Short mmCIF file of C-alpha atoms and ligand atoms in Angstrom, two decimals:
data_model
loop_
_atom_site.label_atom_id
_atom_site.label_comp_id
_atom_site.label_asym_id
_atom_site.label_seq_id
_atom_site.Cartn_x
_atom_site.Cartn_y
_atom_site.Cartn_z
CA MET E 867 -41.04 -6.50 -25.38
CA ALA E 868 -37.45 -5.27 -25.95
CA LYS E 869 -36.28 -4.34 -29.33
CA TYR E 870 -33.75 -6.95 -30.52
CA LEU E 871 -30.82 -5.41 -32.89
CA LYS E 872 -27.98 -7.30 -34.21
CA ILE E 873 -24.45 -5.76 -34.70
CA ASP E 874 -20.97 -6.82 -36.46
CA PRO E 875 -18.40 -5.66 -33.75
CA ASN E 876 -16.17 -5.39 -36.52
CA ASN E 877 -18.26 -3.03 -38.57
CA ILE E 878 -20.58 -0.94 -36.37
CA SER E 879 -24.03 -0.09 -37.55
CA LYS E 880 -24.67 4.04 -36.99
CA GLU E 881 -28.28 3.18 -36.96
CA VAL E 882 -28.17 0.69 -33.95
CA LEU E 883 -26.03 3.10 -31.81
CA ASP E 884 -28.72 5.84 -33.05
CA CYS E 885 -31.33 4.10 -31.62
CA ALA E 886 -29.25 2.97 -28.57
CA VAL E 887 -28.48 6.33 -27.71
CA LYS E 888 -32.20 7.81 -28.30
CA ILE E 889 -33.44 5.04 -25.57
CA LEU E 890 -30.47 6.20 -23.22
CA GLU E 891 -31.42 9.79 -23.54
CA GLU E 892 -34.78 9.16 -22.83
CA GLY E 893 -34.12 7.34 -20.02
CA GLY E 894 -34.53 3.51 -21.22
CA LEU E 895 -32.52 0.53 -20.52
CA VAL E 896 -30.17 -0.69 -23.23
CA ALA E 897 -28.79 -4.37 -23.07
CA PHE E 898 -25.38 -4.14 -24.58
CA PRO E 899 -22.35 -6.73 -24.78
CA THR E 900 -19.17 -5.95 -23.02
CA GLU E 901 -15.78 -7.96 -22.95
CA THR E 902 -16.94 -9.70 -19.78
CA VAL E 903 -20.56 -10.22 -19.80
CA TYR E 904 -23.53 -8.08 -20.99
CA GLY E 905 -24.61 -5.41 -19.38
CA LEU E 906 -27.97 -3.58 -18.69
CA GLY E 907 -26.95 0.07 -19.29
CA ALA E 908 -29.05 3.63 -18.45
CA ASP E 909 -27.82 7.04 -18.35
CA ALA E 910 -25.26 7.55 -15.32
CA PHE E 911 -26.53 10.92 -14.81
CA ASN E 912 -30.62 10.07 -14.63
CA PRO E 913 -32.01 9.31 -11.27
CA THR E 914 -35.27 7.94 -13.03
CA ALA E 915 -33.77 5.73 -15.41
CA ILE E 916 -31.23 4.28 -12.89
CA ARG E 917 -34.09 3.16 -10.56
CA LYS E 918 -35.77 1.21 -13.72
CA ILE E 919 -32.43 -1.20 -13.40
CA PHE E 920 -33.09 -2.43 -9.80
CA ILE E 921 -36.82 -2.87 -11.16
CA ALA E 922 -36.06 -4.64 -14.44
CA LYS E 923 -33.45 -7.08 -12.58
CA GLU E 924 -35.15 -7.13 -8.77
CA ARG E 925 -31.95 -6.49 -7.77
CA PRO E 926 -31.69 -4.85 -4.32
CA LEU E 927 -31.50 -1.32 -3.56
CA ASP E 928 -28.02 -1.79 -1.64
CA ASN E 929 -26.41 -3.44 -4.09
CA PRO E 930 -24.05 -0.38 -6.00
CA ILE E 931 -23.68 -0.28 -9.66
CA ILE E 932 -20.13 0.04 -11.86
CA VAL E 933 -20.54 3.30 -13.78
CA HIS E 934 -18.99 2.88 -17.23
CA VAL E 935 -16.98 5.59 -19.28
CA GLY E 936 -15.76 5.76 -22.88
CA ARG E 937 -12.66 8.14 -21.64
CA ILE E 938 -10.49 7.98 -18.45
CA GLU E 939 -10.62 11.34 -18.16
CA GLU E 940 -14.24 10.89 -17.11
CA VAL E 941 -13.24 9.57 -13.92
CA TYR E 942 -12.12 12.91 -12.82
CA SER E 943 -15.38 14.45 -12.57
CA ILE E 944 -16.90 11.16 -11.39
CA SER E 945 -14.73 10.53 -8.39
CA GLU E 946 -13.43 13.28 -5.81
CA TYR E 947 -9.53 11.72 -5.75
CA VAL E 948 -7.44 9.53 -8.11
CA SER E 949 -4.44 7.91 -6.57
CA TYR E 950 -1.28 7.80 -8.30
CA GLU E 951 -1.82 3.95 -7.94
CA ALA E 952 -4.99 4.30 -9.79
CA GLU E 953 -3.52 6.08 -12.84
CA LYS E 954 -1.12 3.54 -13.33
CA LEU E 955 -3.99 0.44 -13.28
CA MET E 956 -6.13 2.71 -15.70
CA LYS E 957 -2.92 3.24 -18.11
CA ASN E 958 -2.24 -0.48 -17.90
CA PHE E 959 -5.14 -2.10 -17.87
CA TRP E 960 -8.15 0.03 -19.53
CA PRO E 961 -9.85 -0.20 -21.60
CA GLY E 962 -10.36 -3.67 -20.05
CA PRO E 963 -11.81 -6.12 -17.15
CA LEU E 964 -10.70 -4.02 -14.52
CA THR E 965 -13.06 -2.24 -12.10
CA LEU E 966 -11.57 0.35 -9.70
CA ILE E 967 -13.19 1.55 -6.87
CA PHE E 968 -12.54 5.78 -5.77
CA PRO E 969 -14.25 7.85 -3.42
CA ARG E 970 -17.59 9.23 -5.22
CA SER E 971 -17.70 13.39 -6.20
CA SER E 972 -21.00 15.14 -5.57
CA LEU E 973 -21.93 14.35 -9.38
CA VAL E 974 -22.62 10.73 -8.23
CA ASN E 975 -26.10 9.55 -7.47
CA ASP E 976 -26.97 7.66 -4.05
CA LEU E 977 -28.63 5.06 -6.47
CA ILE E 978 -24.90 4.46 -7.94
CA THR E 979 -23.12 3.95 -4.87
CA GLY E 980 -25.95 2.03 -2.84
CA GLY E 981 -25.99 5.14 -0.68
CA GLY E 982 -22.09 4.79 0.01
CA ASP E 983 -19.45 7.19 -0.28
CA LYS E 984 -17.25 5.36 -2.92
CA VAL E 985 -18.24 4.66 -6.27
CA ALA E 986 -17.03 1.60 -8.89
CA ILE E 987 -15.70 2.72 -12.59
CA ARG E 988 -14.32 0.85 -15.40
CA GLN E 989 -13.47 1.65 -18.83
CA PRO E 990 -15.00 -1.23 -21.09
CA SER E 991 -12.52 -2.49 -24.12
CA HIS E 992 -15.31 -4.46 -26.32
CA PRO E 993 -15.82 -2.41 -29.30
CA VAL E 994 -19.76 -2.42 -28.99
CA ALA E 995 -19.65 -0.96 -25.78
CA LEU E 996 -16.95 1.76 -26.25
CA ALA E 997 -18.64 2.96 -29.38
CA LEU E 998 -22.03 3.44 -27.36
CA LEU E 999 -20.04 5.22 -24.89
CA ASN E 1000 -18.76 7.43 -27.26
CA ALA E 1001 -21.94 7.84 -29.26
CA PHE E 1002 -23.83 8.52 -25.74
CA GLY E 1003 -21.10 11.36 -24.97
CA ARG E 1004 -21.34 10.71 -21.08
CA ALA E 1005 -21.37 7.64 -18.15
CA ILE E 1006 -23.36 4.57 -18.64
CA CYS E 1007 -24.06 2.77 -15.43
CA ALA E 1008 -24.49 -0.73 -16.04
CA PRO E 1009 -24.94 -3.94 -13.93
CA SER E 1010 -24.62 -7.41 -15.47
CA ALA E 1011 -27.86 -7.86 -17.67
CA ASN E 1012 -29.14 -10.43 -15.86
CA LEU E 1013 -32.29 -11.15 -13.26
CA SER E 1014 -30.63 -10.62 -10.01
CA GLY E 1015 -29.19 -14.15 -8.54
CA ARG E 1016 -28.77 -16.00 -11.88
CA PRO E 1017 -25.88 -16.71 -13.89
CA SER E 1018 -24.36 -13.45 -16.11
CA PRO E 1019 -25.39 -13.47 -19.45
CA THR E 1020 -22.47 -14.02 -22.20
CA LYS E 1021 -25.05 -14.24 -24.97
CA ALA E 1022 -28.09 -11.86 -26.10
CA GLU E 1023 -30.23 -14.98 -25.76
CA HIS E 1024 -29.51 -15.29 -21.96
CA VAL E 1025 -30.53 -11.45 -21.71
CA LEU E 1026 -33.83 -11.79 -24.01
CA LYS E 1027 -34.58 -14.84 -21.81
CA ASP E 1028 -34.18 -12.90 -18.20
CA LEU E 1029 -35.22 -9.27 -19.18
CA GLY E 1030 -36.65 -9.55 -22.06
CA ASP E 1031 -40.40 -8.19 -21.77
CA ARG E 1032 -38.25 -5.34 -18.78
CA ILE E 1033 -35.88 -3.68 -21.15
CA ASP E 1034 -36.29 -1.43 -24.23
CA LEU E 1035 -33.30 -2.63 -26.40
CA ILE E 1036 -30.52 -5.76 -26.66
CA ILE E 1037 -27.99 -4.95 -28.77
CA ASN E 1038 -27.25 -8.35 -29.79
CA GLY E 1039 -23.27 -8.12 -30.45
CA GLY E 1040 -22.48 -11.97 -30.68
CA GLU E 1041 -20.52 -14.24 -27.42
CA VAL E 1042 -18.60 -11.78 -25.21
CA ILE E 1043 -14.51 -12.56 -24.89
CA TRP E 1044 -14.03 -13.33 -21.40
CA GLY E 1045 -17.40 -15.05 -19.97
CA VAL E 1046 -16.51 -13.82 -16.35
CA GLU E 1047 -16.87 -10.39 -14.77
CA SER E 1048 -14.90 -7.37 -13.96
CA THR E 1049 -12.16 -7.83 -11.16
CA VAL E 1050 -13.47 -5.52 -8.48
CA LEU E 1051 -10.10 -3.84 -6.75
CA ASP E 1052 -10.63 -1.10 -3.79
CA LEU E 1053 -7.66 1.02 -3.89
CA THR E 1054 -8.81 3.59 -1.14
CA GLY E 1055 -7.48 1.80 2.06
CA GLU E 1056 -3.98 1.11 3.02
CA ILE E 1057 -3.70 -2.29 0.93
CA PRO E 1058 -5.70 -2.83 -2.19
CA ILE E 1059 -8.33 -5.45 -1.81
CA ILE E 1060 -9.77 -7.33 -4.54
CA LEU E 1061 -13.62 -7.46 -3.72
CA ARG E 1062 -14.74 -9.85 -6.48
CA PRO E 1063 -11.93 -11.51 -8.22
CA GLY E 1064 -12.68 -11.83 -12.48
CA ALA E 1065 -11.55 -11.36 -15.50
CA CYS E 1066 -8.27 -9.31 -14.50
CA PRO E 1067 -5.82 -11.66 -13.17
CA LYS E 1068 -4.53 -10.56 -9.04
CA GLU E 1069 -1.12 -11.55 -10.41
CA ASP E 1070 -1.05 -8.70 -13.45
CA ILE E 1071 -2.58 -6.17 -10.90
CA GLU E 1072 0.27 -7.01 -8.33
CA ARG E 1073 2.96 -6.68 -10.61
CA ILE E 1074 1.95 -3.13 -12.10
CA LEU E 1075 1.90 -2.08 -8.46
CA GLY E 1076 4.47 -4.15 -7.40
CA LYS E 1077 3.17 -4.80 -4.20
CA LYS E 1078 0.65 -7.95 -2.63
CA VAL E 1079 -2.99 -7.45 -3.30
CA GLU E 1080 -5.20 -8.91 -1.00
CA ILE E 1081 -8.38 -10.79 -1.54
CA TRP E 1082 -11.64 -9.66 0.45
CA LYS E 1083 -12.71 -13.08 2.34
CA GLY E 1084 -14.57 -11.58 5.38
CA LYS E 1085 -18.21 -12.19 6.36
CA GLY E 1086 -20.52 -9.95 8.20
CA LYS E 1087 -21.11 -6.64 9.04
CA ASP E 1088 -17.96 -4.90 7.64
CA ILE E 1089 -18.76 -5.91 4.42
CA PRO E 1090 -16.70 -3.57 1.86
CA SER E 1091 -18.97 -4.35 -1.31
CA PRO E 1092 -23.14 -5.08 -0.72
CA GLY E 1093 -22.92 -7.24 -3.66
CA LEU E 1094 -21.23 -9.79 -1.69
CA LYS E 1095 -23.44 -10.69 0.35
CA HIS E 1096 -26.47 -11.43 -1.78
CA LYS E 1097 -26.37 -15.01 -3.90
CA HIS E 1098 -25.19 -14.77 -6.74
CA TYR E 1099 -24.83 -16.75 -10.67
CA ALA E 1100 -27.12 -19.34 -9.46
CA PRO E 1101 -28.59 -21.75 -11.71
CA LYS E 1102 -32.11 -23.01 -11.47
CA VAL E 1103 -31.23 -26.31 -10.09
CA PRO E 1104 -28.61 -27.28 -7.28
CA LEU E 1105 -24.92 -27.29 -8.27
CA TYR E 1106 -22.15 -28.87 -6.01
CA ILE E 1107 -18.79 -28.86 -6.57
CA ILE E 1108 -16.75 -32.26 -6.58
CA GLU E 1109 -14.07 -31.20 -4.18
CA ASN E 1110 -12.30 -34.42 -3.95
CA PHE E 1111 -11.87 -37.07 -7.10
CA SER E 1112 -10.54 -39.75 -4.46
CA GLU E 1113 -13.66 -40.10 -2.41
CA ASP E 1114 -16.75 -42.01 -2.95
CA TRP E 1115 -18.37 -39.37 -5.80
CA LYS E 1116 -19.32 -42.01 -8.63
CA ASN E 1117 -21.60 -43.44 -5.92
CA LYS E 1118 -23.11 -40.36 -4.75
CA ILE E 1119 -24.01 -39.97 -8.85
CA ASP E 1120 -25.82 -43.58 -8.77
CA GLU E 1121 -27.50 -42.68 -5.70
CA PHE E 1122 -28.95 -39.26 -7.51
CA ILE E 1123 -29.98 -41.46 -10.51
CA LYS E 1124 -31.50 -44.06 -8.37
CA GLU E 1125 -33.90 -41.21 -6.85
CA GLY E 1126 -34.77 -40.28 -10.54
CA LYS E 1127 -32.53 -37.23 -10.71
CA ARG E 1128 -30.95 -36.42 -13.90
CA VAL E 1129 -27.27 -35.19 -13.13
CA GLY E 1130 -25.11 -32.87 -15.51
CA VAL E 1131 -21.78 -32.19 -15.23
CA LEU E 1132 -19.41 -28.98 -16.33
CA ALA E 1133 -16.37 -30.95 -16.76
CA SER E 1134 -12.89 -29.76 -18.48
CA GLU E 1135 -11.35 -31.68 -21.27
CA GLU E 1136 -8.81 -33.48 -19.36
CA TYR E 1137 -10.81 -35.13 -16.87
CA ARG E 1138 -14.07 -35.93 -19.46
CA SER E 1139 -13.34 -39.51 -19.39
CA PHE E 1140 -13.32 -40.08 -15.45
CA TYR E 1141 -17.51 -39.71 -15.78
CA PRO E 1142 -19.83 -42.72 -16.07
CA ASP E 1143 -22.38 -42.45 -19.27
CA ASN E 1144 -25.50 -42.14 -17.22
CA VAL E 1145 -24.65 -38.47 -16.61
CA LYS E 1146 -25.28 -35.22 -19.12
CA LEU E 1147 -21.97 -34.42 -19.86
CA ILE E 1148 -20.75 -30.95 -21.22
CA VAL E 1149 -16.96 -30.43 -21.66
CA ILE E 1150 -16.55 -26.80 -20.83
CA GLY E 1151 -13.10 -26.08 -22.18
CA THR E 1152 -9.32 -27.34 -21.18
CA ARG E 1153 -7.15 -26.77 -17.95
CA LYS E 1154 -4.46 -25.66 -20.43
CA ASN E 1155 -6.54 -22.69 -20.87
CA LEU E 1156 -8.44 -21.35 -18.14
CA ALA E 1157 -10.12 -18.64 -20.56
CA THR E 1158 -12.02 -21.56 -22.43
CA ILE E 1159 -13.61 -22.58 -19.06
CA ALA E 1160 -14.38 -18.94 -18.16
CA SER E 1161 -16.00 -18.47 -21.27
CA ASN E 1162 -18.29 -21.29 -21.42
CA LEU E 1163 -19.21 -21.65 -17.43
CA PHE E 1164 -22.25 -19.49 -17.54
CA GLY E 1165 -23.72 -20.69 -20.59
CA ALA E 1166 -23.14 -24.15 -19.77
CA MET E 1167 -24.87 -23.63 -16.06
CA ARG E 1168 -27.46 -21.61 -18.16
CA TYR E 1169 -28.12 -25.15 -20.58
CA LEU E 1170 -27.77 -28.02 -18.16
CA GLU E 1171 -30.31 -26.32 -15.53
CA GLU E 1172 -33.03 -26.82 -18.18
CA GLU E 1173 -31.31 -30.09 -18.99
CA VAL E 1174 -30.95 -31.96 -15.75
CA ASP E 1175 -31.80 -31.82 -11.78
CA ILE E 1176 -28.41 -31.77 -10.49
CA ILE E 1177 -25.13 -29.78 -11.87
CA LEU E 1178 -21.64 -30.96 -10.72
CA SER E 1179 -18.75 -29.24 -11.13
CA GLU E 1180 -14.74 -29.83 -10.90
CA THR E 1181 -12.58 -27.63 -9.00
CA TYR E 1182 -9.73 -25.38 -10.42
CA PRO E 1183 -6.45 -24.19 -9.17
CA LEU E 1184 -7.00 -20.57 -7.58
CA GLU E 1185 -4.79 -18.93 -9.71
CA GLY E 1186 -4.89 -16.35 -12.55
CA LEU E 1187 -8.65 -16.83 -13.93
CA GLY E 1188 -8.68 -20.16 -11.99
CA LEU E 1189 -9.71 -17.40 -8.69
CA ALA E 1190 -12.78 -15.84 -10.88
CA ILE E 1191 -14.05 -19.37 -12.03
CA MET E 1192 -13.95 -20.55 -8.48
CA ASP E 1193 -15.49 -17.54 -7.11
CA ARG E 1194 -18.43 -17.76 -9.27
CA LEU E 1195 -18.67 -21.85 -8.80
CA ARG E 1196 -18.63 -21.15 -5.24
CA ARG E 1197 -21.58 -18.88 -4.83
CA ALA E 1198 -23.56 -20.47 -7.43
CA SER E 1199 -23.39 -23.83 -5.46
CA TYR E 1200 -26.08 -25.20 -3.11
CA GLU E 1201 -26.29 -23.43 0.07
CA ASN E 1202 -22.27 -22.96 -0.82
CA SER E 1203 -22.10 -26.41 0.69
CA ASN E 1204 -19.95 -29.09 -0.29
CA TRP E 1205 -21.55 -32.35 -1.50
CA LEU E 1206 -18.87 -34.79 -0.28
O1 TXA M 28 -18.11 -6.95 -15.78
C1 TXA M 28 -18.61 -6.21 -15.21
O2 TXA M 28 -17.94 -5.71 -14.10
C2 TXA M 28 -20.28 -6.46 -15.73
C3 TXA M 28 -20.08 -5.68 -17.32
C4 TXA M 28 -21.21 -5.39 -17.25
O3 TXA M 28 -19.45 -4.38 -16.80
N1 TXA M 28 -20.75 -5.83 -14.90
C5 TXA M 28 -21.26 -6.10 -13.50
O4 TXA M 28 -21.91 -5.74 -12.63
O5 TXA M 28 -20.97 -7.26 -13.00
P1 TXA M 28 -22.84 -6.41 -11.22
O6 TXA M 28 -23.54 -5.03 -11.37
O7 TXA M 28 -23.19 -7.72 -11.86
O8 TXA M 28 -21.71 -6.31 -10.36
C6 TXA M 28 -20.66 -5.47 -10.11
C7 TXA M 28 -20.22 -5.87 -8.58
C8 TXA M 28 -20.83 -5.86 -7.27
O9 TXA M 28 -20.72 -6.85 -6.80
C9 TXA M 28 -21.17 -4.53 -6.80
O10 TXA M 28 -21.59 -4.83 -5.16
C10 TXA M 28 -19.62 -4.30 -6.99
O11 TXA M 28 -19.46 -4.70 -8.18
N2 TXA M 28 -19.76 -2.83 -6.62
C11 TXA M 28 -20.23 -1.93 -7.53
N3 TXA M 28 -20.12 -0.45 -6.97
C12 TXA M 28 -19.92 -0.69 -5.79
C13 TXA M 28 -18.88 0.02 -4.68
N4 TXA M 28 -19.23 1.76 -5.19
N5 TXA M 28 -18.31 -0.41 -3.75
C14 TXA M 28 -18.12 -1.66 -3.74
N6 TXA M 28 -18.44 -2.68 -4.58
C15 TXA M 28 -19.30 -2.37 -5.44
MG1 MG M 29 -24.12 -9.19 -11.67
#
């Protein structure tokens, strides 16, 4: 079983950091809080340790891993070339939930890039993540600390449940801040492309770059980020998105209930009174502040999957954090299909 150590982000314990650093140096795996979701960290320069991440998570080997750095300077040794635009974005958004894609340097292991020629890097802002990176003194590669395909962990308890018997240490630093992962931005082509919408809004990136940024929507062979083709964020029970409240959605709920199925709803404060009494309602936040919805989304999915047979969700506007929220919901939803 993993060691499970509490840490106060406002008063970081040196003993806990020392223990984590020792495990990383010995090639072990440490789960730690970041401002987005919990990460599963290994020494980014130890291939044996990196391989353990794929085994613990049951992650496909072609899915590359983000390298986390404590200092911006480290980017210059991990990547071959740092553009002016990348520098501008790092200056404005780091530390924070923006991951940038760079041409890799020869120091980067193939396991981290999925065999490709690019590397994803970010500097997290969570005090525990930053303290760990600086105590360790070099880069830590870390995917989200969940079993592959499952909703990302926003609490240490989620990590314990998915990976408790597969890793060496879980640092419990309480709930994360954002609750959705970082925005992954590829600046290596002519047009900047968001490969994964996340906690850093597209609009903010466009404002700093002074130009439009595209969102990758394609399918098929030319997938720029292998992670995009794998099913993601899915709870154990089917999740359906209610696309349209004007349709026959209440009857559909009744049908499920007649079949003996328990129905759970991820609801916004504004729509809570729409739903019939025979569903299990979880109010995840308010539409007036989408950060509240984002921060509760994965936790509520993990809670409801234990309580009901079907989960329903509302839709959210495709702007600001809404883009990341809808991306996670679409990927989590049952065979990516609509229910109405
Ligand atoms: O917020 C986050 O980004 C969290 C925390 C722990 O930092 N990490 C995270 O990692 O979400 P992961 O592995 O669960 O998701 C990383 C995504 C995947 O979709 C992966 O395919 C993509 O980033 N990615 C990583 N390296 C890449 C690369 N070199 N080129 C293209 N996409 C890459
Ligand atoms: Mg993940």
